[in-house]
XYZ file of N, CA and C in Angstrom:
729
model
N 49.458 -22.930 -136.903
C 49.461 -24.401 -136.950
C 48.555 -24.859 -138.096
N 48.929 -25.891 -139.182
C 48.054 -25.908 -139.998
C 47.299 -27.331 -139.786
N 46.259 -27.733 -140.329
C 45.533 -29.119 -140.480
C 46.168 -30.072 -139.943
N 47.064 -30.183 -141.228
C 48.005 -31.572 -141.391
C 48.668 -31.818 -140.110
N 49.295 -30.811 -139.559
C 49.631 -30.533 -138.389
C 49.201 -31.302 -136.967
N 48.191 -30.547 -137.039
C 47.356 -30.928 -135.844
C 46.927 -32.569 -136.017
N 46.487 -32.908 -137.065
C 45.710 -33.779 -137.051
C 46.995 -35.068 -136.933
N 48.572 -34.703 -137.563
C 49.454 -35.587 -136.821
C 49.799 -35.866 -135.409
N 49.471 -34.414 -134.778
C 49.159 -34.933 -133.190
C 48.150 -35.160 -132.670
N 47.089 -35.101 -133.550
C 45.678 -36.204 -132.839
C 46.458 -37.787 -132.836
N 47.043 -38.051 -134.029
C 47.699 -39.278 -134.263
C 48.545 -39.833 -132.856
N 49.411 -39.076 -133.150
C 50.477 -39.536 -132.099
C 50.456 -39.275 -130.834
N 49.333 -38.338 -130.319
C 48.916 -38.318 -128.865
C 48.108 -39.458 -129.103
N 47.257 -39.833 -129.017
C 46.038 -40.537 -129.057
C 46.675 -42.198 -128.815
N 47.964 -42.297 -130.091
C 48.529 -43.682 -129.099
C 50.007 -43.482 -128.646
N 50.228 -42.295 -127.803
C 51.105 -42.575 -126.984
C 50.833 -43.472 -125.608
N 51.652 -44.187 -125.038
C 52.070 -45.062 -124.419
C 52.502 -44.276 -122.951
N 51.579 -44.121 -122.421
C 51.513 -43.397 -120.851
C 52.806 -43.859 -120.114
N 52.935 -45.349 -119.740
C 53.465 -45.803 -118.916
C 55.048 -45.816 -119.413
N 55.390 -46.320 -120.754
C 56.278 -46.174 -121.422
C 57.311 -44.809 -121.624
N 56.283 -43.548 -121.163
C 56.872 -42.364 -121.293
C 57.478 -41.859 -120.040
N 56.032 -42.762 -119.112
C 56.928 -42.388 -117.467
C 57.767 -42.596 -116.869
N 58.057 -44.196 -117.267
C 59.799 -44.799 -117.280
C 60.838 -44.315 -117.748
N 60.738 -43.135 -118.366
C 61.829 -42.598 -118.624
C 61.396 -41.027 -118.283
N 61.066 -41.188 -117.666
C 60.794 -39.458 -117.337
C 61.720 -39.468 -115.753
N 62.341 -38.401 -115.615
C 62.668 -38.189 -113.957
C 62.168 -37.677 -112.684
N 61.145 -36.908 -113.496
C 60.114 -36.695 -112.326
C 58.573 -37.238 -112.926
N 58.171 -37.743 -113.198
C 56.408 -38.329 -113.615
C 55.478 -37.823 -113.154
N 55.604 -36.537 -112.012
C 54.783 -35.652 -111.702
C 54.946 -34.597 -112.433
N 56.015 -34.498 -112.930
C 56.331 -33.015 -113.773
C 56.056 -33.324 -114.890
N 56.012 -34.400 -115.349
C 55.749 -34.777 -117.033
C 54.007 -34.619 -116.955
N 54.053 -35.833 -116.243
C 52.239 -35.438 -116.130
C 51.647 -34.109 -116.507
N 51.872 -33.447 -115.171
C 51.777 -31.884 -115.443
C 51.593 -31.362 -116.636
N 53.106 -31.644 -117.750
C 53.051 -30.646 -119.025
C 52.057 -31.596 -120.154
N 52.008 -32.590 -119.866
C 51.307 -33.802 -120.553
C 49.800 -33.587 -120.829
N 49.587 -32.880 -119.688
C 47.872 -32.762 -119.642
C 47.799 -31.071 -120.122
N 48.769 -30.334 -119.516
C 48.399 -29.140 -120.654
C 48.784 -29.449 -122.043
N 49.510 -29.754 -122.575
C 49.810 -30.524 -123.829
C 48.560 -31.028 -124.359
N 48.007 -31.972 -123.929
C 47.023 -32.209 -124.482
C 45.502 -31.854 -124.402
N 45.586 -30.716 -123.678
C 44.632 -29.702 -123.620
C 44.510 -28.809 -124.174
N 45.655 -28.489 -124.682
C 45.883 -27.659 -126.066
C 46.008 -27.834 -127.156
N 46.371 -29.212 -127.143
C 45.891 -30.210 -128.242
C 44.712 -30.396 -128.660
N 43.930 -30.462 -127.679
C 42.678 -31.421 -127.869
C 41.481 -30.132 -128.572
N 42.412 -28.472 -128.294
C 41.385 -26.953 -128.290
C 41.954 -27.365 -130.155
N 42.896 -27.075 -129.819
C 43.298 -26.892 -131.403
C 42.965 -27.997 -132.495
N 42.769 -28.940 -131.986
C 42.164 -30.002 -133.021
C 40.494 -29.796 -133.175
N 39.602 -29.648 -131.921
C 38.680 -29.077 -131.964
C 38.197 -28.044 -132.829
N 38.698 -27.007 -133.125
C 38.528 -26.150 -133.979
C 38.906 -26.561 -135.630
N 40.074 -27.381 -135.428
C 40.427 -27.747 -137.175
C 39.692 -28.702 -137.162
N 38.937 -29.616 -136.540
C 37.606 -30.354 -137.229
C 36.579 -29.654 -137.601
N 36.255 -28.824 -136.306
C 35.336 -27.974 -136.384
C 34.921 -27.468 -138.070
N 36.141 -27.102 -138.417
C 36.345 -25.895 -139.589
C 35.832 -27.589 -140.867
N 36.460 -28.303 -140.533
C 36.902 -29.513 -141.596
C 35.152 -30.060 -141.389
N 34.265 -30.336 -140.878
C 32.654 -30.604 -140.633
C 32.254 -29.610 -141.785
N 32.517 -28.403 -140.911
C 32.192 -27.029 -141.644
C 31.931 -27.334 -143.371
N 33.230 -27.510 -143.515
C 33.737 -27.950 -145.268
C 32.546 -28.614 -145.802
N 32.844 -30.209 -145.267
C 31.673 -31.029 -145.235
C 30.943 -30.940 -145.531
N 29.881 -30.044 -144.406
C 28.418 -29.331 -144.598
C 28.491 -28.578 -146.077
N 28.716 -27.765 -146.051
C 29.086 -27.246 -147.675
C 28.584 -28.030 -148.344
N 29.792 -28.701 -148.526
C 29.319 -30.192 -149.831
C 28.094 -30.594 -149.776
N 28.035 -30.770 -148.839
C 26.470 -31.498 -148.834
C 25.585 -30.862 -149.444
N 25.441 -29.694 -148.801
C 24.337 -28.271 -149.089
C 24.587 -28.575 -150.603
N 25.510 -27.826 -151.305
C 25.966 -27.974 -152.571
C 25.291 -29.421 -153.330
N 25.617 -30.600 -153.110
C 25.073 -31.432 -153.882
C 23.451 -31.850 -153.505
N 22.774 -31.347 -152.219
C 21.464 -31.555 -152.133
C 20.985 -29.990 -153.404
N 21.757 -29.615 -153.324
C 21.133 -28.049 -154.210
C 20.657 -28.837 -155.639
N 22.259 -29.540 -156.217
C 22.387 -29.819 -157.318
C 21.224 -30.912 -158.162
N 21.081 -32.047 -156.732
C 20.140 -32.522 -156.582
C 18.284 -32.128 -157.045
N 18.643 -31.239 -156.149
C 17.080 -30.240 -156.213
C 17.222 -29.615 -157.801
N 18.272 -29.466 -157.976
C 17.984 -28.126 -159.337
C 17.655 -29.395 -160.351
N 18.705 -30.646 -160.550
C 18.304 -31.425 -161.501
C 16.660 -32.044 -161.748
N 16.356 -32.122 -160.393
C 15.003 -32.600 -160.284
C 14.068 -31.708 -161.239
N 14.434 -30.222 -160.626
C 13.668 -29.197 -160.762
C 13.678 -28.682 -162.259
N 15.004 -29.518 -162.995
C 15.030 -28.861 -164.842
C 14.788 -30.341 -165.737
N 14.500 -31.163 -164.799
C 13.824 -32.105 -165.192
C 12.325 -31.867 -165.219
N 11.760 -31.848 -164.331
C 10.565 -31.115 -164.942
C 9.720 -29.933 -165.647
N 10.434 -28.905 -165.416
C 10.729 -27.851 -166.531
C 10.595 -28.464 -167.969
N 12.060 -29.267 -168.170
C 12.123 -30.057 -169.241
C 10.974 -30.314 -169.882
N 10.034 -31.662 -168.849
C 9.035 -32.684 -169.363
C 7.918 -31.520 -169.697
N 7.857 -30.521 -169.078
C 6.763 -29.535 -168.933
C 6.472 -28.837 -170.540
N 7.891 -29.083 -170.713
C 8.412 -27.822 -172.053
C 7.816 -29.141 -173.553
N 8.305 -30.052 -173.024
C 8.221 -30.669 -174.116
C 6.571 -31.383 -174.312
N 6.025 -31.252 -173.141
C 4.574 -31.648 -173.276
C 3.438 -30.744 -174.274
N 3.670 -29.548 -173.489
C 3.914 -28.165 -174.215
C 3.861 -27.945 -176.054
N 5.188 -28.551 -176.076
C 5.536 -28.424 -177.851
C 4.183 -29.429 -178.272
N 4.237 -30.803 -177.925
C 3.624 -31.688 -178.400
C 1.981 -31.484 -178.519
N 0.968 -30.726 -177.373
C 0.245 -30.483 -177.433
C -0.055 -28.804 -178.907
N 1.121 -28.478 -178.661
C 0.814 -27.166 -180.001
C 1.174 -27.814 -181.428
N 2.207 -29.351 -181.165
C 2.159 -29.137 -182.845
C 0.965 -30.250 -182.966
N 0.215 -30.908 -182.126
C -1.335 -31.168 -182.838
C -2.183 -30.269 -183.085
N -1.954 -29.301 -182.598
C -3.111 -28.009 -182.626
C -2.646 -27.425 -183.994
N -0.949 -27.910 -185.008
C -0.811 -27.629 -186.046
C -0.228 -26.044 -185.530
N 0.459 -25.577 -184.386
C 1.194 -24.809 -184.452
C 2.404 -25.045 -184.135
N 3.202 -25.580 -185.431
C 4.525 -26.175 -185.507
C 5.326 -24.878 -185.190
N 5.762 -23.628 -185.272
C 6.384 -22.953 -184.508
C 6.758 -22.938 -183.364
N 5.529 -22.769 -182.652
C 5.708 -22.200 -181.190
C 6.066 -23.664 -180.845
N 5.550 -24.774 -181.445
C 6.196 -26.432 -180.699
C 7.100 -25.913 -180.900
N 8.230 -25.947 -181.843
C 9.561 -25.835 -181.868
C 10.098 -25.056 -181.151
N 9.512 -24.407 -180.639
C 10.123 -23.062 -179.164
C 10.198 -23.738 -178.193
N 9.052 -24.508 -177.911
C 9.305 -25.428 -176.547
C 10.148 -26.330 -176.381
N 10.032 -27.198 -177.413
C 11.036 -28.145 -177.565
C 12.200 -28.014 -177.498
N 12.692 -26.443 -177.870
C 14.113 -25.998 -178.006
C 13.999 -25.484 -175.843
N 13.395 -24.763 -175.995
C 12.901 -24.320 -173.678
C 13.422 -26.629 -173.247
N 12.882 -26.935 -173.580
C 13.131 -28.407 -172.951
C 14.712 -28.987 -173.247
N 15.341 -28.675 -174.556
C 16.124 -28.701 -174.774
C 17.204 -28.500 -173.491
N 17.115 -26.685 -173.529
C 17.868 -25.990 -172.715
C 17.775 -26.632 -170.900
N 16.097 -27.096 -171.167
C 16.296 -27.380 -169.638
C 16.745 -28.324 -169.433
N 17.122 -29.423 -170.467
C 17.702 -30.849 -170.423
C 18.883 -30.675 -170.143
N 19.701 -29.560 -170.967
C 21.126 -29.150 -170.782
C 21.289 -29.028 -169.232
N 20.089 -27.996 -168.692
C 20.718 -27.732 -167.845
C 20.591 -28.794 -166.002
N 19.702 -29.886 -166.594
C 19.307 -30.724 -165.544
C 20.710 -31.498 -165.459
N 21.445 -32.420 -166.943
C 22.471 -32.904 -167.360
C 23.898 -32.166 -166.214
N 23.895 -31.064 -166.052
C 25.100 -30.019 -165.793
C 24.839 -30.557 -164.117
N 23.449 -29.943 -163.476
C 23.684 -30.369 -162.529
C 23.542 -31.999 -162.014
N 23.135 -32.900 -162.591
C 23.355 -33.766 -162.421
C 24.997 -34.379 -162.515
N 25.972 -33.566 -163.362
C 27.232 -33.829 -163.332
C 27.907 -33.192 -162.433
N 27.323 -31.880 -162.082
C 28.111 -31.847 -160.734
C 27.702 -32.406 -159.409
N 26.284 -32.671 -158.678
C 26.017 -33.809 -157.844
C 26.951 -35.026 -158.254
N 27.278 -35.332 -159.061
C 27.874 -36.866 -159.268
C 29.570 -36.483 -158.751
N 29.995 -35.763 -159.492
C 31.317 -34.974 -158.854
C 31.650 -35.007 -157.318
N 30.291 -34.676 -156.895
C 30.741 -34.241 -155.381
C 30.367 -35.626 -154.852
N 29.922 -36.513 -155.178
C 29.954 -37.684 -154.322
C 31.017 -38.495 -153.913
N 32.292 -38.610 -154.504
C 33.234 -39.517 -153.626
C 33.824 -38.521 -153.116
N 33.826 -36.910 -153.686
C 34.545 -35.952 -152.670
C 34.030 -36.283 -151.148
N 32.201 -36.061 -150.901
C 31.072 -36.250 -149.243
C 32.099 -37.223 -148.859
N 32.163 -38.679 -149.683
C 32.566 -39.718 -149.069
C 33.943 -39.575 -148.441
N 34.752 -39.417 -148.925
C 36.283 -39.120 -148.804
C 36.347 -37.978 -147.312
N 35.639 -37.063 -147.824
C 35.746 -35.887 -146.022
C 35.056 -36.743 -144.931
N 33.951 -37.404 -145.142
C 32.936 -38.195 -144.152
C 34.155 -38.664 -143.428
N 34.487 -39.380 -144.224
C 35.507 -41.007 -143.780
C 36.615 -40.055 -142.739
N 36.982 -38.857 -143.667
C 38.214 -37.953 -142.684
C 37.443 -37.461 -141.470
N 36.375 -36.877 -141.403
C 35.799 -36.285 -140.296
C 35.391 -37.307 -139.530
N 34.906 -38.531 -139.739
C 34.871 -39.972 -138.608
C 36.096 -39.973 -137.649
N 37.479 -40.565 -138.672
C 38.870 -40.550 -137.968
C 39.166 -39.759 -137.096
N 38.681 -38.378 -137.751
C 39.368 -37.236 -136.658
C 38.507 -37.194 -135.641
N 37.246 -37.566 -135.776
C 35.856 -37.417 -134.097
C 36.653 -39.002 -133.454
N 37.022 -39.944 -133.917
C 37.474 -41.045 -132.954
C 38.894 -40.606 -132.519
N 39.776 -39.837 -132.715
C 40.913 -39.855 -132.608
C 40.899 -38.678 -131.723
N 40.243 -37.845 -131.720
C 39.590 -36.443 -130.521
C 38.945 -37.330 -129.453
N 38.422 -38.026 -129.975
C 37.549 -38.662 -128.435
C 38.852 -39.712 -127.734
N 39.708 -40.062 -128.610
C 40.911 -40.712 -128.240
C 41.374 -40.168 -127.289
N 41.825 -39.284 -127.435
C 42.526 -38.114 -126.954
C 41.910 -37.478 -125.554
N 41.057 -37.293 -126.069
C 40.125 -37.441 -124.572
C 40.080 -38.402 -123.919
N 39.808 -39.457 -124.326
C 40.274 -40.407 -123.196
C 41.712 -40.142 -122.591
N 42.492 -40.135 -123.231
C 43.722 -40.440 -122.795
C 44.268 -38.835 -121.755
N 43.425 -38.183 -121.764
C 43.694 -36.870 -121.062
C 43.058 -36.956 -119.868
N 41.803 -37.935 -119.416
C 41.407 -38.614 -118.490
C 42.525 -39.605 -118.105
N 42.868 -40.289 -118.169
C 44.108 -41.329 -118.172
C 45.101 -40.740 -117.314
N 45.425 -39.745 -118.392
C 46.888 -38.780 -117.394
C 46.166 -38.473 -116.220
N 45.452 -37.202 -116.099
C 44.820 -37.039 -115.422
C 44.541 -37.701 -113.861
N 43.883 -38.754 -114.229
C 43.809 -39.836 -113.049
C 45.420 -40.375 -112.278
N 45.926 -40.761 -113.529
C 47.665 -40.926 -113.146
C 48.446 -39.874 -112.261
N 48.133 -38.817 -112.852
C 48.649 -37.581 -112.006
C 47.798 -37.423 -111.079
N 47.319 -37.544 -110.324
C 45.859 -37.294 -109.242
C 46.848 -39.099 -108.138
N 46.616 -40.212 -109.007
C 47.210 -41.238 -107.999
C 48.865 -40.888 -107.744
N 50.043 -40.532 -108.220
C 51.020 -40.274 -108.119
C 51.241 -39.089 -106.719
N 50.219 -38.072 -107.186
C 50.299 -37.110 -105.923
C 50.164 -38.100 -104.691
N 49.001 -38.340 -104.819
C 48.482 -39.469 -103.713
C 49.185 -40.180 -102.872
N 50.293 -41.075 -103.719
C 51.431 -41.751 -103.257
C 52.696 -40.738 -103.295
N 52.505 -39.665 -103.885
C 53.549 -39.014 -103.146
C 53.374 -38.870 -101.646
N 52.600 -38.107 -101.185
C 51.699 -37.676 -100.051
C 51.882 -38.600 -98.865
N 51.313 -40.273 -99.266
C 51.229 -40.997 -98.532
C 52.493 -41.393 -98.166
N 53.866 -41.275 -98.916
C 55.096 -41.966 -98.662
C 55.191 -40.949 -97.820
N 55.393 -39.424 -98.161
C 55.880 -38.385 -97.191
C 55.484 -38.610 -95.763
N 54.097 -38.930 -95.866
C 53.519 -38.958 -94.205
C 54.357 -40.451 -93.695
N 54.322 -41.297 -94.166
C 55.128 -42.151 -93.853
C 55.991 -42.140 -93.426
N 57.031 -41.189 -94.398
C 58.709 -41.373 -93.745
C 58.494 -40.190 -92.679
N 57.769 -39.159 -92.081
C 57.481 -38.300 -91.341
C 57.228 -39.118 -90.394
N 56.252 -40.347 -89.823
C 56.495 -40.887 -88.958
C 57.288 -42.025 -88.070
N 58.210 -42.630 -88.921
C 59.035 -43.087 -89.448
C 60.457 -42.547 -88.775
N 60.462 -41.432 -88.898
C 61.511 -40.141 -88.142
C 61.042 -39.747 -86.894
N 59.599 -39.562 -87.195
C 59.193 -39.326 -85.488
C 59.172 -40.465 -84.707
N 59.013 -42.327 -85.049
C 58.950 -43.021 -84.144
C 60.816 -43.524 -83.505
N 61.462 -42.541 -84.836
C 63.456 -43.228 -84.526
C 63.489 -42.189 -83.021
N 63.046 -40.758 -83.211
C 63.155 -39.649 -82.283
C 62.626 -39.899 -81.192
N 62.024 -41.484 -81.017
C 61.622 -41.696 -79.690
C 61.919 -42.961 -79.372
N 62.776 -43.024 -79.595
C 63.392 -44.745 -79.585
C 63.934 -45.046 -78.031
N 63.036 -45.618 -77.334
C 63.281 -46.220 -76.052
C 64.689 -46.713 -75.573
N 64.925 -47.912 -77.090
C 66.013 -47.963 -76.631
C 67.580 -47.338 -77.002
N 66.943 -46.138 -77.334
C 68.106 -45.572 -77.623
C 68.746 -44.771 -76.251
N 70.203 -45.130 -75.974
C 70.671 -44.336 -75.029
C 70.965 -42.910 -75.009
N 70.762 -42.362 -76.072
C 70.813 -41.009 -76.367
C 70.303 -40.503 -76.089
N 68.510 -40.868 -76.284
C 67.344 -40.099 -76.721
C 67.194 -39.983 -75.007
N 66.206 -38.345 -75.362
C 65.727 -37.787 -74.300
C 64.820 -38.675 -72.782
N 64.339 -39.387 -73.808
C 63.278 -40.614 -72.608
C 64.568 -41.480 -71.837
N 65.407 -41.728 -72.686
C 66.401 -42.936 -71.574
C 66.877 -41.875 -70.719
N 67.264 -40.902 -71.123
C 68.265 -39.957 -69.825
C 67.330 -39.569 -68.764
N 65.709 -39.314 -69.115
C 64.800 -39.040 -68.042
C 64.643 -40.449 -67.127
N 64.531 -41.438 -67.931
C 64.345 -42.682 -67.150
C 65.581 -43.175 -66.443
N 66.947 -43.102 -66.919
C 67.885 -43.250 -65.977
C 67.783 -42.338 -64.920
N 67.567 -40.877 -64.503
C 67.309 -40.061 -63.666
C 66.807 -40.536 -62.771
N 65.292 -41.317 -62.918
C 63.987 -41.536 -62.201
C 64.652 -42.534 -61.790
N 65.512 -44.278 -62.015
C 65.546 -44.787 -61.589
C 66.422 -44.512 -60.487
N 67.452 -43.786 -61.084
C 68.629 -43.310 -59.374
C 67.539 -42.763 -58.214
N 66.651 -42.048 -58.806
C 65.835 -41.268 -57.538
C 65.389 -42.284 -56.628
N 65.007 -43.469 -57.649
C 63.867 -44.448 -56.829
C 65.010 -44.856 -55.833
N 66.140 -45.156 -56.068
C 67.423 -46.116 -55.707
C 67.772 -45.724 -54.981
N 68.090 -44.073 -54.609
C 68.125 -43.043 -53.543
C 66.919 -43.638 -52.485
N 65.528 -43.577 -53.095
C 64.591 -43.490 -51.867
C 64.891 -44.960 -51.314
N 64.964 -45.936 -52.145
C 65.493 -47.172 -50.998
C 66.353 -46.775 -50.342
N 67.233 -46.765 -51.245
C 68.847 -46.767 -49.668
C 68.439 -46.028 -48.554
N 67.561 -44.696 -48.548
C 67.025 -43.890 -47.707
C 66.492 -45.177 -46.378
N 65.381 -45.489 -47.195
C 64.620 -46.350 -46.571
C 65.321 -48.177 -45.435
N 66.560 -48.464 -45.998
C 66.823 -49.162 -45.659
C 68.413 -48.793 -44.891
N 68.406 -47.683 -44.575
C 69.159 -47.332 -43.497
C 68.399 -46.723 -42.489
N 67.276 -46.045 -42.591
C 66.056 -45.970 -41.788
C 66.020 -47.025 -40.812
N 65.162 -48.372 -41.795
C 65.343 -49.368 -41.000
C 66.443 -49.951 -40.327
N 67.783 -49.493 -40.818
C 69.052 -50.443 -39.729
C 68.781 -49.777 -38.498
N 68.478 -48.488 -38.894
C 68.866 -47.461 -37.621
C 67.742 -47.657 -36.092
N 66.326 -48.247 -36.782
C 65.506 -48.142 -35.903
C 65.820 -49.736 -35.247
N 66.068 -51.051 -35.905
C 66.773 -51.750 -35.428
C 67.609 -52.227 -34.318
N 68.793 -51.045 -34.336
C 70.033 -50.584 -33.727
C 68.979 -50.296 -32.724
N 68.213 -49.573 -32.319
C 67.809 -49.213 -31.091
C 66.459 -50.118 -30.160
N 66.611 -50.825 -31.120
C 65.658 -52.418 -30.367
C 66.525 -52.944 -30.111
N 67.635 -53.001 -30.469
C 68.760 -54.355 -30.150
C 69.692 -53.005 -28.827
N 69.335 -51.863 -28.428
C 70.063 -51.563 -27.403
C 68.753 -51.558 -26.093
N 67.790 -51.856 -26.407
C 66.647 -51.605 -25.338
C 66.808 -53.282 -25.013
N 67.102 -54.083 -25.774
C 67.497 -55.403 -25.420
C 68.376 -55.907 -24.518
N 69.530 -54.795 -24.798
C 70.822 -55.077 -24.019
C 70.775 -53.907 -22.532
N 69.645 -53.250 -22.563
C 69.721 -52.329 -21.268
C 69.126 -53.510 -20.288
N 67.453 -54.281 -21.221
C 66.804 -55.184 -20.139
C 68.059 -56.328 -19.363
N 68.700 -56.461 -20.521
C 69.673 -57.891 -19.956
C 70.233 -57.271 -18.592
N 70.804 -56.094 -18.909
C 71.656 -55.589 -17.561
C 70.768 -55.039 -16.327
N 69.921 -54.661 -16.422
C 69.096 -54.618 -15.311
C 68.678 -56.264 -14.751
N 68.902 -57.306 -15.353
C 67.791 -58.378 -14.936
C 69.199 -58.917 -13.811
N 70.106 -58.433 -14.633
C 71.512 -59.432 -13.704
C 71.684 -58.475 -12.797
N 71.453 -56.778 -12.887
C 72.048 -56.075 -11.110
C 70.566 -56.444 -10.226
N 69.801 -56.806 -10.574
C 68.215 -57.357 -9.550
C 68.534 -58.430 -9.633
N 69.362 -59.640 -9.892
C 69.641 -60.707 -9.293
C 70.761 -60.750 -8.707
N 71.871 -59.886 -9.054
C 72.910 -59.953 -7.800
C 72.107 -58.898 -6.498
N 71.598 -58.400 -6.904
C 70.880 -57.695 -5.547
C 69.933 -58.778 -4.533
N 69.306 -59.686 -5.361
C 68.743 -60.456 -5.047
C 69.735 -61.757 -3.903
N 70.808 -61.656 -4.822
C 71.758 -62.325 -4.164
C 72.141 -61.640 -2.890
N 73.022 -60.698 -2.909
C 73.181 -59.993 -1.868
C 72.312 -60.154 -0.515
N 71.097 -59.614 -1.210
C 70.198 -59.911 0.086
C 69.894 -61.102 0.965
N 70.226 -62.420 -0.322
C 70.068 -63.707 0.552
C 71.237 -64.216 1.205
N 72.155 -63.776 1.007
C 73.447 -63.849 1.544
C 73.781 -63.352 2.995
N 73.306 -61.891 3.061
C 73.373 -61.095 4.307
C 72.084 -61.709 5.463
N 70.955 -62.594 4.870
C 70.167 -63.029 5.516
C 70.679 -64.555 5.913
N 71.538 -65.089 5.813
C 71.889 -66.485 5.860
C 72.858 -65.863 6.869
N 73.844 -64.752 6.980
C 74.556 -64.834 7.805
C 74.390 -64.354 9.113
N 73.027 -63.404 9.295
C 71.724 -63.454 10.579
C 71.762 -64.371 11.402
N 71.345 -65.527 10.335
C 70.928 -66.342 11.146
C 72.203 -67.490 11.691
């Protein structure tokens, strides 16, 4: 995978459109899913090509603080060399001045060189800076947005879960439906009520029956009360004709 690469899918992960992708997805738990390894492998592999791209960076830097330092450092060389000459050609040793002066020369050359390459590398620092900013906001993008899924996929389970238990009871409250004539509870409860219906009728032929035999202890007294009054009769009859 090269740079350019990666760093187009820091791009285009970073503002993809979560919700937009899930509307057309057919399962949004399964997308999720590849979404977050996707961008977990995204997020390794961009990691490392910044990594490397800082890396670069640093370089430069090192490099133009060097260049920095060396110019400083043949700058004074330089002033050193030429102080040098000036103090020998009052002393009237115009030779050896001219040696120094030529040593200051060289070190002028060579302060000039690195001062042209420090200058070189400055809109290069600037130019990677500016790239290595983009790519640390567009990684941290990305990270966010891998939190995002993340959470999305974590609430989706959730409401998967919760619908399931739902329609699970839902099925268990149809499987007990009172008033259903099918279900197991009405056929037990029609049972129970014949039983009860049985124990009345039981009960209220019981009572005719015990009834029936008050209403014949009724009709024995009647007939005894009338043969003790025709007896009664009898007797006053046979006594009237005594006398």
């Amino acid at each position: 995978m090269t740079k350019q690469s990666i760093f187009g899918r820091i791009s285009q992960l970073a503002k993809a459109n979560i919700n937009a992708m899930l509307d057309s997805a057919e399962d949004p738990k399964l997308m999720l899913d590849q979404m977050v390894r996707d961008y977990t492998a995204s997020i390794a592999d961009a990691e490392s090509a910044i990594a490397e791209t800082i890396g670069n960076l640093r370089l430069l830097e090192d490099d133009y603080r060097e260049d920095v330092e060396a110019a400083k450092e043949w700058g004074g060389k330089a002033l050193a060399a030429s102080r040098k000459a000036d103090e020998l050609r009052s002393a009237g040793n115009a030779t050896d001045a001219d040696k120094f002066d030529n040593l200051a020369k060289v070190a002028l050359g060579r302060q000039l060189q690195s001062e042209k390459e420090a200058k070189t590398a400055e809109p290069q620092i600037a130019s990677q800076t500016q790239v290595v900013d983009q790519l640390k906001n567009g990684l941290n993008a990305m990270k966010t947005k891998l939190g995002q899924l993340a959470s999305k996929r974590d609430e989706l389970i959730a409401r998967s879960k919760s619908a399931a238990a739902q329609a699970q009871v839902m099925d268990a409250v149809k499987s007990i439906d009172l008033m259903d004539p099918t279900s197991e509870v009405s056929r037990f409860e029609d049972k129970i009520r014949r039983e009860e219906a049985k124990v009345r009728g039981a009960s209220e032929l019981a009572a005719s029956s015990l009834d029936a035999q008050f209403e014949s202890l009724e009709d024995l007294g009647e007939l005894t009360e009338v043969d003790a009054r025709l007896a009664a009769l009898k007797s006053g009859q046979a006594a009237a004709i005594d006398q």
